[in-house]
PDB file of C-alpha atoms in Angstrom:
ATOM      1  CA  UNK E   1      11.100  18.667   7.794  1.00  0.00           C
ATOM      2  CA  UNK E   2       9.076  16.859  10.411  1.00  0.00           C
ATOM      3  CA  UNK E   3       9.619  13.141  10.491  1.00  0.00           C
ATOM      4  CA  UNK E   4       6.867  10.684   9.602  1.00  0.00           C
ATOM      5  CA  UNK E   5       4.461  13.057   7.933  1.00  0.00           C
ATOM      6  CA  UNK E   6       1.120  11.421   7.239  1.00  0.00           C
ATOM      7  CA  UNK E   7       1.168  10.339   3.597  1.00  0.00           C
ATOM      8  CA  UNK E   8      -1.282   9.765   0.760  1.00  0.00           C
ATOM      9  CA  UNK E   9      -0.084   7.789  -2.276  1.00  0.00           C
ATOM     10  CA  UNK E  10      -0.991   9.356  -5.619  1.00  0.00           C
ATOM     11  CA  UNK E  11      -1.387   6.683  -8.301  1.00  0.00           C
ATOM     12  CA  UNK E  12       0.128   7.281 -11.742  1.00  0.00           C
ATOM     13  CA  UNK E  13      -2.005   7.044 -14.890  1.00  0.00           C
ATOM     14  CA  UNK E  14      -1.189   7.246 -18.598  1.00  0.00           C
ATOM     15  CA  UNK E  15      -0.516  10.688 -20.025  1.00  0.00           C
ATOM     16  CA  UNK E  16      -3.424  12.813 -21.270  1.00  0.00           C
ATOM     17  CA  UNK E  17      -6.090  10.205 -20.515  1.00  0.00           C
ATOM     18  CA  UNK E  18      -7.964  12.063 -17.774  1.00  0.00           C
ATOM     19  CA  UNK E  19     -10.076  14.989 -18.910  1.00  0.00           C
ATOM     20  CA  UNK E  20     -11.729  16.680 -15.962  1.00  0.00           C
ATOM     21  CA  UNK E  21     -15.348  17.840 -16.147  1.00  0.00           C
ATOM     22  CA  UNK E  22     -16.033  18.767 -12.528  1.00  0.00           C
ATOM     23  CA  UNK E  23     -18.091  15.661 -11.832  1.00  0.00           C
ATOM     24  CA  UNK E  24     -15.285  13.242 -10.997  1.00  0.00           C
ATOM     25  CA  UNK E  25     -17.017  10.491 -12.954  1.00  0.00           C
ATOM     26  CA  UNK E  26     -14.160   9.460 -15.250  1.00  0.00           C
ATOM     27  CA  UNK E  27     -13.386   5.760 -14.896  1.00  0.00           C
ATOM     28  CA  UNK E  28      -9.732   6.519 -14.108  1.00  0.00           C
ATOM     29  CA  UNK E  29     -10.751   7.891 -10.705  1.00  0.00           C
ATOM     30  CA  UNK E  30     -11.498   4.294  -9.690  1.00  0.00           C
ATOM     31  CA  UNK E  31      -7.728   3.727  -9.657  1.00  0.00           C
ATOM     32  CA  UNK E  32      -7.171   6.429  -7.042  1.00  0.00           C
ATOM     33  CA  UNK E  33      -6.879   5.883  -3.304  1.00  0.00           C
ATOM     34  CA  UNK E  34      -9.696   7.390  -1.255  1.00  0.00           C
ATOM     35  CA  UNK E  35      -8.993   9.742   1.613  1.00  0.00           C
ATOM     36  CA  UNK E  36     -11.998  10.169   3.905  1.00  0.00           C
ATOM     37  CA  UNK E  37     -10.614  10.664   7.425  1.00  0.00           C
ATOM     38  CA  UNK E  38     -11.447  14.336   7.794  1.00  0.00           C
ATOM     39  CA  UNK E  39     -12.440  15.901  11.093  1.00  0.00           C
ATOM     40  CA  UNK E  40     -13.093  19.195  12.837  1.00  0.00           C
ATOM     41  CA  UNK E  41     -10.885  19.016  15.947  1.00  0.00           C
ATOM     42  CA  UNK E  42     -12.204  22.331  17.283  1.00  0.00           C
ATOM     43  CA  UNK E  43     -15.939  21.705  16.971  1.00  0.00           C
ATOM     44  CA  UNK E  44     -18.328  19.114  18.359  1.00  0.00           C
ATOM     45  CA  UNK E  45     -20.577  19.194  15.305  1.00  0.00           C
ATOM     46  CA  UNK E  46     -20.562  16.129  13.100  1.00  0.00           C
ATOM     47  CA  UNK E  47     -18.727  16.383   9.798  1.00  0.00           C
ATOM     48  CA  UNK E  48     -20.473  15.278   6.627  1.00  0.00           C
ATOM     49  CA  UNK E  49     -18.513  12.857   4.477  1.00  0.00           C
ATOM     50  CA  UNK E  50     -15.665  14.288   2.423  1.00  0.00           C
ATOM     51  CA  UNK E  51     -13.777  12.227  -0.139  1.00  0.00           C
ATOM     52  CA  UNK E  52     -10.447  13.339  -1.588  1.00  0.00           C
ATOM     53  CA  UNK E  53      -8.640  11.586  -4.423  1.00  0.00           C
ATOM     54  CA  UNK E  54      -5.535  12.373  -6.455  1.00  0.00           C
ATOM     55  CA  UNK E  55      -3.891  10.986  -9.586  1.00  0.00           C
ATOM     56  CA  UNK E  56      -0.919  12.065 -11.675  1.00  0.00           C
ATOM     57  CA  UNK E  57       0.527  11.608 -15.114  1.00  0.00           C
ATOM     58  CA  UNK E  58       3.587  12.955 -16.934  1.00  0.00           C
ATOM     59  CA  UNK E  59       1.922  16.366 -17.238  1.00  0.00           C
ATOM     60  CA  UNK E  60      -0.454  17.056 -14.341  1.00  0.00           C
ATOM     61  CA  UNK E  61      -1.403  16.410 -10.757  1.00  0.00           C
ATOM     62  CA  UNK E  62      -5.152  15.803 -10.587  1.00  0.00           C
ATOM     63  CA  UNK E  63      -7.166  16.335  -7.403  1.00  0.00           C
ATOM     64  CA  UNK E  64     -10.815  15.569  -6.694  1.00  0.00           C
ATOM     65  CA  UNK E  65     -13.130  16.424  -3.819  1.00  0.00           C
ATOM     66  CA  UNK E  66     -16.626  15.128  -3.204  1.00  0.00           C
ATOM     67  CA  UNK E  67     -18.350  16.857  -0.307  1.00  0.00           C
ATOM     68  CA  UNK E  68     -21.681  15.662   1.060  1.00  0.00           C
ATOM     69  CA  UNK E  69     -23.705  18.787   1.781  1.00  0.00           C
ATOM     70  CA  UNK E  70     -27.422  19.491   1.399  1.00  0.00           C
ATOM     71  CA  UNK E  71     -27.064  23.130   2.507  1.00  0.00           C
ATOM     72  CA  UNK E  72     -24.282  24.534   0.338  1.00  0.00           C
ATOM     73  CA  UNK E  73     -23.535  28.165   1.120  1.00  0.00           C
ATOM     74  CA  UNK E  74     -22.098  30.396  -1.607  1.00  0.00           C
ATOM     75  CA  UNK E  75     -21.735  34.135  -0.965  1.00  0.00           C
ATOM     76  CA  UNK E  76     -22.932  35.701  -4.220  1.00  0.00           C
ATOM     77  CA  UNK E  77     -22.324  39.314  -3.222  1.00  0.00           C
ATOM     78  CA  UNK E  78     -19.679  39.595  -5.947  1.00  0.00           C
ATOM     79  CA  UNK E  79     -16.752  37.648  -7.344  1.00  0.00           C
ATOM     80  CA  UNK E  80     -14.106  39.070  -5.055  1.00  0.00           C
ATOM     81  CA  UNK E  81     -11.868  36.968  -2.853  1.00  0.00           C
ATOM     82  CA  UNK E  82     -13.870  38.298   0.097  1.00  0.00           C
ATOM     83  CA  UNK E  83     -17.010  36.537  -1.178  1.00  0.00           C
ATOM     84  CA  UNK E  84     -15.095  33.308  -1.781  1.00  0.00           C
ATOM     85  CA  UNK E  85     -13.730  33.607   1.747  1.00  0.00           C
ATOM     86  CA  UNK E  86     -17.310  33.669   3.072  1.00  0.00           C
ATOM     87  CA  UNK E  87     -18.400  30.588   1.107  1.00  0.00           C
ATOM     88  CA  UNK E  88     -18.245  26.841   1.566  1.00  0.00           C
ATOM     89  CA  UNK E  89     -15.012  25.681  -0.024  1.00  0.00           C
ATOM     90  CA  UNK E  90     -12.283  23.091  -0.254  1.00  0.00           C
ATOM     91  CA  UNK E  91      -8.646  24.002   0.199  1.00  0.00           C
ATOM     92  CA  UNK E  92      -5.196  22.782  -0.782  1.00  0.00           C
ATOM     93  CA  UNK E  93      -2.046  24.289   0.702  1.00  0.00           C
ATOM     94  CA  UNK E  94       1.377  23.414  -0.728  1.00  0.00           C
ATOM     95  CA  UNK E  95       4.529  24.274   1.201  1.00  0.00           C
ATOM     96  CA  UNK E  96       8.142  24.576   0.115  1.00  0.00           C
ATOM     97  CA  UNK E  97       9.510  23.642   3.528  1.00  0.00           C
ATOM     98  CA  UNK E  98       8.471  22.938   7.103  1.00  0.00           C
ATOM     99  CA  UNK E  99       9.014  26.603   8.005  1.00  0.00           C
ATOM    100  CA  UNK E 100       6.191  27.580   5.619  1.00  0.00           C
ATOM    101  CA  UNK E 101       8.476  30.055   3.921  1.00  0.00           C
ATOM    102  CA  UNK E 102       6.747  30.282   1.543  1.00  0.00           C
ATOM    103  CA  UNK E 103       3.618  28.214   0.963  1.00  0.00           C
ATOM    104  CA  UNK E 104       0.835  28.506  -1.586  1.00  0.00           C
ATOM    105  CA  UNK E 105      -2.904  28.296  -1.018  1.00  0.00           C
ATOM    106  CA  UNK E 106      -5.761  27.286  -3.300  1.00  0.00           C
ATOM    107  CA  UNK E 107      -9.244  27.801  -1.853  1.00  0.00           C
ATOM    108  CA  UNK E 108     -12.106  26.816  -4.145  1.00  0.00           C
ATOM    109  CA  UNK E 109     -15.848  27.234  -3.682  1.00  0.00           C
ATOM    110  CA  UNK E 110     -18.483  25.095  -5.468  1.00  0.00           C
ATOM    111  CA  UNK E 111     -18.967  27.646  -8.287  1.00  0.00           C
ATOM    112  CA  UNK E 112     -15.925  27.121  -8.772  1.00  0.00           C
ATOM    113  CA  UNK E 113     -14.251  30.383  -7.839  1.00  0.00           C
ATOM    114  CA  UNK E 114     -10.608  30.322  -6.841  1.00  0.00           C
ATOM    115  CA  UNK E 115      -8.958  32.288  -4.060  1.00  0.00           C
ATOM    116  CA  UNK E 116      -5.244  31.717  -4.586  1.00  0.00           C
ATOM    117  CA  UNK E 117      -2.460  33.424  -2.695  1.00  0.00           C
ATOM    118  CA  UNK E 118       1.119  33.124  -1.553  1.00  0.00           C
ATOM    119  CA  UNK E 119       1.772  32.989   2.180  1.00  0.00           C
ATOM    120  CA  UNK E 120       4.581  33.194   4.686  1.00  0.00           C
ATOM    121  CA  UNK E 121       4.717  32.389   8.407  1.00  0.00           C
ATOM    122  CA  UNK E 122       2.398  34.146  10.850  1.00  0.00           C
ATOM    123  CA  UNK E 123      -0.352  34.397   8.246  1.00  0.00           C
ATOM    124  CA  UNK E 124       1.450  36.873   6.028  1.00  0.00           C
ATOM    125  CA  UNK E 125      -0.698  36.641   2.894  1.00  0.00           C
ATOM    126  CA  UNK E 126      -0.018  38.039  -0.573  1.00  0.00           C
ATOM    127  CA  UNK E 127      -3.398  38.149  -2.332  1.00  0.00           C
ATOM    128  CA  UNK E 128      -1.857  39.841  -5.371  1.00  0.00           C
ATOM    129  CA  UNK E 129      -0.100  36.573  -6.207  1.00  0.00           C
ATOM    130  CA  UNK E 130      -1.882  34.096  -8.463  1.00  0.00           C
ATOM    131  CA  UNK E 131      -1.145  30.574  -9.567  1.00  0.00           C
ATOM    132  CA  UNK E 132      -0.077  30.765 -13.241  1.00  0.00           C
ATOM    133  CA  UNK E 133      -3.374  30.682 -15.138  1.00  0.00           C
ATOM    134  CA  UNK E 134      -2.141  28.350 -17.857  1.00  0.00           C
ATOM    135  CA  UNK E 135      -0.951  25.839 -15.263  1.00  0.00           C
ATOM    136  CA  UNK E 136      -4.206  25.194 -13.426  1.00  0.00           C
ATOM    137  CA  UNK E 137      -7.686  24.096 -14.492  1.00  0.00           C
ATOM    138  CA  UNK E 138     -10.629  23.856 -12.099  1.00  0.00           C
ATOM    139  CA  UNK E 139     -14.131  22.538 -12.746  1.00  0.00           C
ATOM    140  CA  UNK E 140     -16.998  21.751 -10.389  1.00  0.00           C
ATOM    141  CA  UNK E 141     -20.517  20.444 -10.122  1.00  0.00           C
ATOM    142  CA  UNK E 142     -23.106  20.628  -7.380  1.00  0.00           C
ATOM    143  CA  UNK E 143     -26.233  18.627  -6.793  1.00  0.00           C
ATOM    144  CA  UNK E 144     -28.931  18.598  -4.128  1.00  0.00           C
ATOM    145  CA  UNK E 145     -26.872  16.689  -1.569  1.00  0.00           C
ATOM    146  CA  UNK E 146     -23.227  17.216  -2.558  1.00  0.00           C
ATOM    147  CA  UNK E 147     -20.719  19.114  -4.623  1.00  0.00           C
ATOM    148  CA  UNK E 148     -17.604  17.997  -6.460  1.00  0.00           C
ATOM    149  CA  UNK E 149     -14.439  19.828  -7.468  1.00  0.00           C
ATOM    150  CA  UNK E 150     -11.744  18.651  -9.873  1.00  0.00           C
ATOM    151  CA  UNK E 151      -8.367  20.325 -10.264  1.00  0.00           C
ATOM    152  CA  UNK E 152      -5.575  19.763 -12.781  1.00  0.00           C
ATOM    153  CA  UNK E 153      -2.227  21.353 -11.883  1.00  0.00           C
ATOM    154  CA  UNK E 154       0.691  21.288 -14.292  1.00  0.00           C
ATOM    155  CA  UNK E 155       3.694  19.555 -12.729  1.00  0.00           C
ATOM    156  CA  UNK E 156       6.007  22.162 -14.235  1.00  0.00           C
ATOM    157  CA  UNK E 157       4.426  24.854 -12.048  1.00  0.00           C
ATOM    158  CA  UNK E 158       4.854  22.692  -8.957  1.00  0.00           C
ATOM    159  CA  UNK E 159       8.522  22.206  -9.809  1.00  0.00           C
ATOM    160  CA  UNK E 160       9.077  25.883 -10.546  1.00  0.00           C
ATOM    161  CA  UNK E 161       7.561  26.816  -7.188  1.00  0.00           C
ATOM    162  CA  UNK E 162       9.791  24.239  -5.468  1.00  0.00           C
ATOM    163  CA  UNK E 163       6.793  22.229  -4.322  1.00  0.00           C
ATOM    164  CA  UNK E 164       7.521  18.906  -6.028  1.00  0.00           C
ATOM    165  CA  UNK E 165      10.707  17.286  -4.769  1.00  0.00           C
ATOM    166  CA  UNK E 166      11.707  13.638  -5.142  1.00  0.00           C
ATOM    167  CA  UNK E 167       8.157  12.689  -5.993  1.00  0.00           C
ATOM    168  CA  UNK E 168       6.696  14.326  -2.882  1.00  0.00           C
ATOM    169  CA  UNK E 169       4.437  17.342  -2.401  1.00  0.00           C
ATOM    170  CA  UNK E 170       3.939  18.542   1.175  1.00  0.00           C
ATOM    171  CA  UNK E 171       0.254  19.346   1.294  1.00  0.00           C
ATOM    172  CA  UNK E 172      -2.557  20.443   3.574  1.00  0.00           C
ATOM    173  CA  UNK E 173      -6.078  19.343   2.652  1.00  0.00           C
ATOM    174  CA  UNK E 174      -8.995  21.206   4.192  1.00  0.00           C
ATOM    175  CA  UNK E 175     -12.642  22.207   4.039  1.00  0.00           C
ATOM    176  CA  UNK E 176     -14.530  25.239   5.315  1.00  0.00           C
ATOM    177  CA  UNK E 177     -18.241  24.674   6.012  1.00  0.00           C
ATOM    178  CA  UNK E 178     -20.442  27.696   6.721  1.00  0.00           C
ATOM    179  CA  UNK E 179     -23.392  27.120   9.056  1.00  0.00           C
ATOM    180  CA  UNK E 180     -26.442  29.381   9.247  1.00  0.00           C
ATOM    181  CA  UNK E 181     -26.835  30.858  12.729  1.00  0.00           C
ATOM    182  CA  UNK E 182     -30.032  31.881  14.506  1.00  0.00           C
ATOM    183  CA  UNK E 183     -29.218  35.563  13.911  1.00  0.00           C
ATOM    184  CA  UNK E 184     -29.046  34.995  10.149  1.00  0.00           C
ATOM    185  CA  UNK E 185     -25.270  35.119   9.817  1.00  0.00           C
ATOM    186  CA  UNK E 186     -23.021  32.277   8.704  1.00  0.00           C
ATOM    187  CA  UNK E 187     -20.141  30.968  10.788  1.00  0.00           C
ATOM    188  CA  UNK E 188     -17.514  28.458   9.631  1.00  0.00           C
ATOM    189  CA  UNK E 189     -16.596  25.022  10.853  1.00  0.00           C
ATOM    190  CA  UNK E 190     -12.993  24.214   9.953  1.00  0.00           C
ATOM    191  CA  UNK E 191     -12.300  20.681   8.740  1.00  0.00           C
ATOM    192  CA  UNK E 192      -8.892  19.130   8.145  1.00  0.00           C
ATOM    193  CA  UNK E 193      -7.155  15.952   7.002  1.00  0.00           C
ATOM    194  CA  UNK E 194      -4.577  16.232   9.785  1.00  0.00           C
ATOM    195  CA  UNK E 195      -5.282  17.504  13.300  1.00  0.00           C
ATOM    196  CA  UNK E 196      -2.574  20.090  14.023  1.00  0.00           C
ATOM    197  CA  UNK E 197      -3.327  19.935  17.768  1.00  0.00           C
ATOM    198  CA  UNK E 198      -3.866  23.674  18.071  1.00  0.00           C
ATOM    199  CA  UNK E 199      -6.212  25.171  20.645  1.00  0.00           C
ATOM    200  CA  UNK E 200      -8.075  27.222  18.053  1.00  0.00           C
ATOM    201  CA  UNK E 201      -8.680  26.523  14.351  1.00  0.00           C
ATOM    202  CA  UNK E 202      -5.493  26.980  12.367  1.00  0.00           C
ATOM    203  CA  UNK E 203      -4.598  25.528   8.983  1.00  0.00           C
ATOM    204  CA  UNK E 204      -1.628  27.885   8.647  1.00  0.00           C
ATOM    205  CA  UNK E 205       0.708  25.850  10.796  1.00  0.00           C
ATOM    206  CA  UNK E 206       3.340  23.227   9.881  1.00  0.00           C
ATOM    207  CA  UNK E 207       1.550  20.528  11.877  1.00  0.00           C
ATOM    208  CA  UNK E 208      -1.465  20.529   9.527  1.00  0.00           C
ATOM    209  CA  UNK E 209       0.525  19.279   6.517  1.00  0.00           C
ATOM    210  CA  UNK E 210       1.052  15.783   5.190  1.00  0.00           C
ATOM    211  CA  UNK E 211       2.629  14.457   2.004  1.00  0.00           C
ATOM    212  CA  UNK E 212       1.298  13.511  -1.403  1.00  0.00           C
ATOM    213  CA  UNK E 213       3.607  10.767  -2.672  1.00  0.00           C
ATOM    214  CA  UNK E 214       3.618  10.356  -6.446  1.00  0.00           C
ATOM    215  CA  UNK E 215       3.995   6.618  -6.970  1.00  0.00           C
ATOM    216  CA  UNK E 216       4.365   4.593 -10.176  1.00  0.00           C
ATOM    217  CA  UNK E 217       2.191   1.663  -9.143  1.00  0.00           C
TER     218      UNK E 217
END
């Protein structure tokens, strides 16, 4: 494991008190730390504000995104992973080790549709893998100028996948923003919590991960 991974402290709340609705307006979210230092290291375009928060209780890890965006792009061709892959979305990657062997990816558009898959180094993706359905709940909401996504992930699934160890979850936090081009196509800007210092956009690298620390106070 790399030393001194950038860390975000996840505040603990009482069990079964947070019921997600996609809006992120439950009063318990006020207890969470705010993470807002997102950037696009590979693009000169300005990045609209993104807020990430997380909480945990004895049952679940809860994650929340609020993304300022007045031009949300959702590919409505169908409900396949290909359409999700061509849409604005937020992303969480969880790794078992610094070698990324394996790691697990959750990519969620504002609908919310989920593209979940298991991955190995060198972008070896298994799209037939899915996060256990009973262990994850996702809700969202979008307004004129922003969208929000809330996620509840059962801690048991994180433990079973070897992702939660000693109160720490090694995590990448990202955003894909699709911009309309003059020729009518959409091209993405890649936004990340941690700059991996790669020449071209790449979330699938050990250097893009930090740590979610589950703390009691």
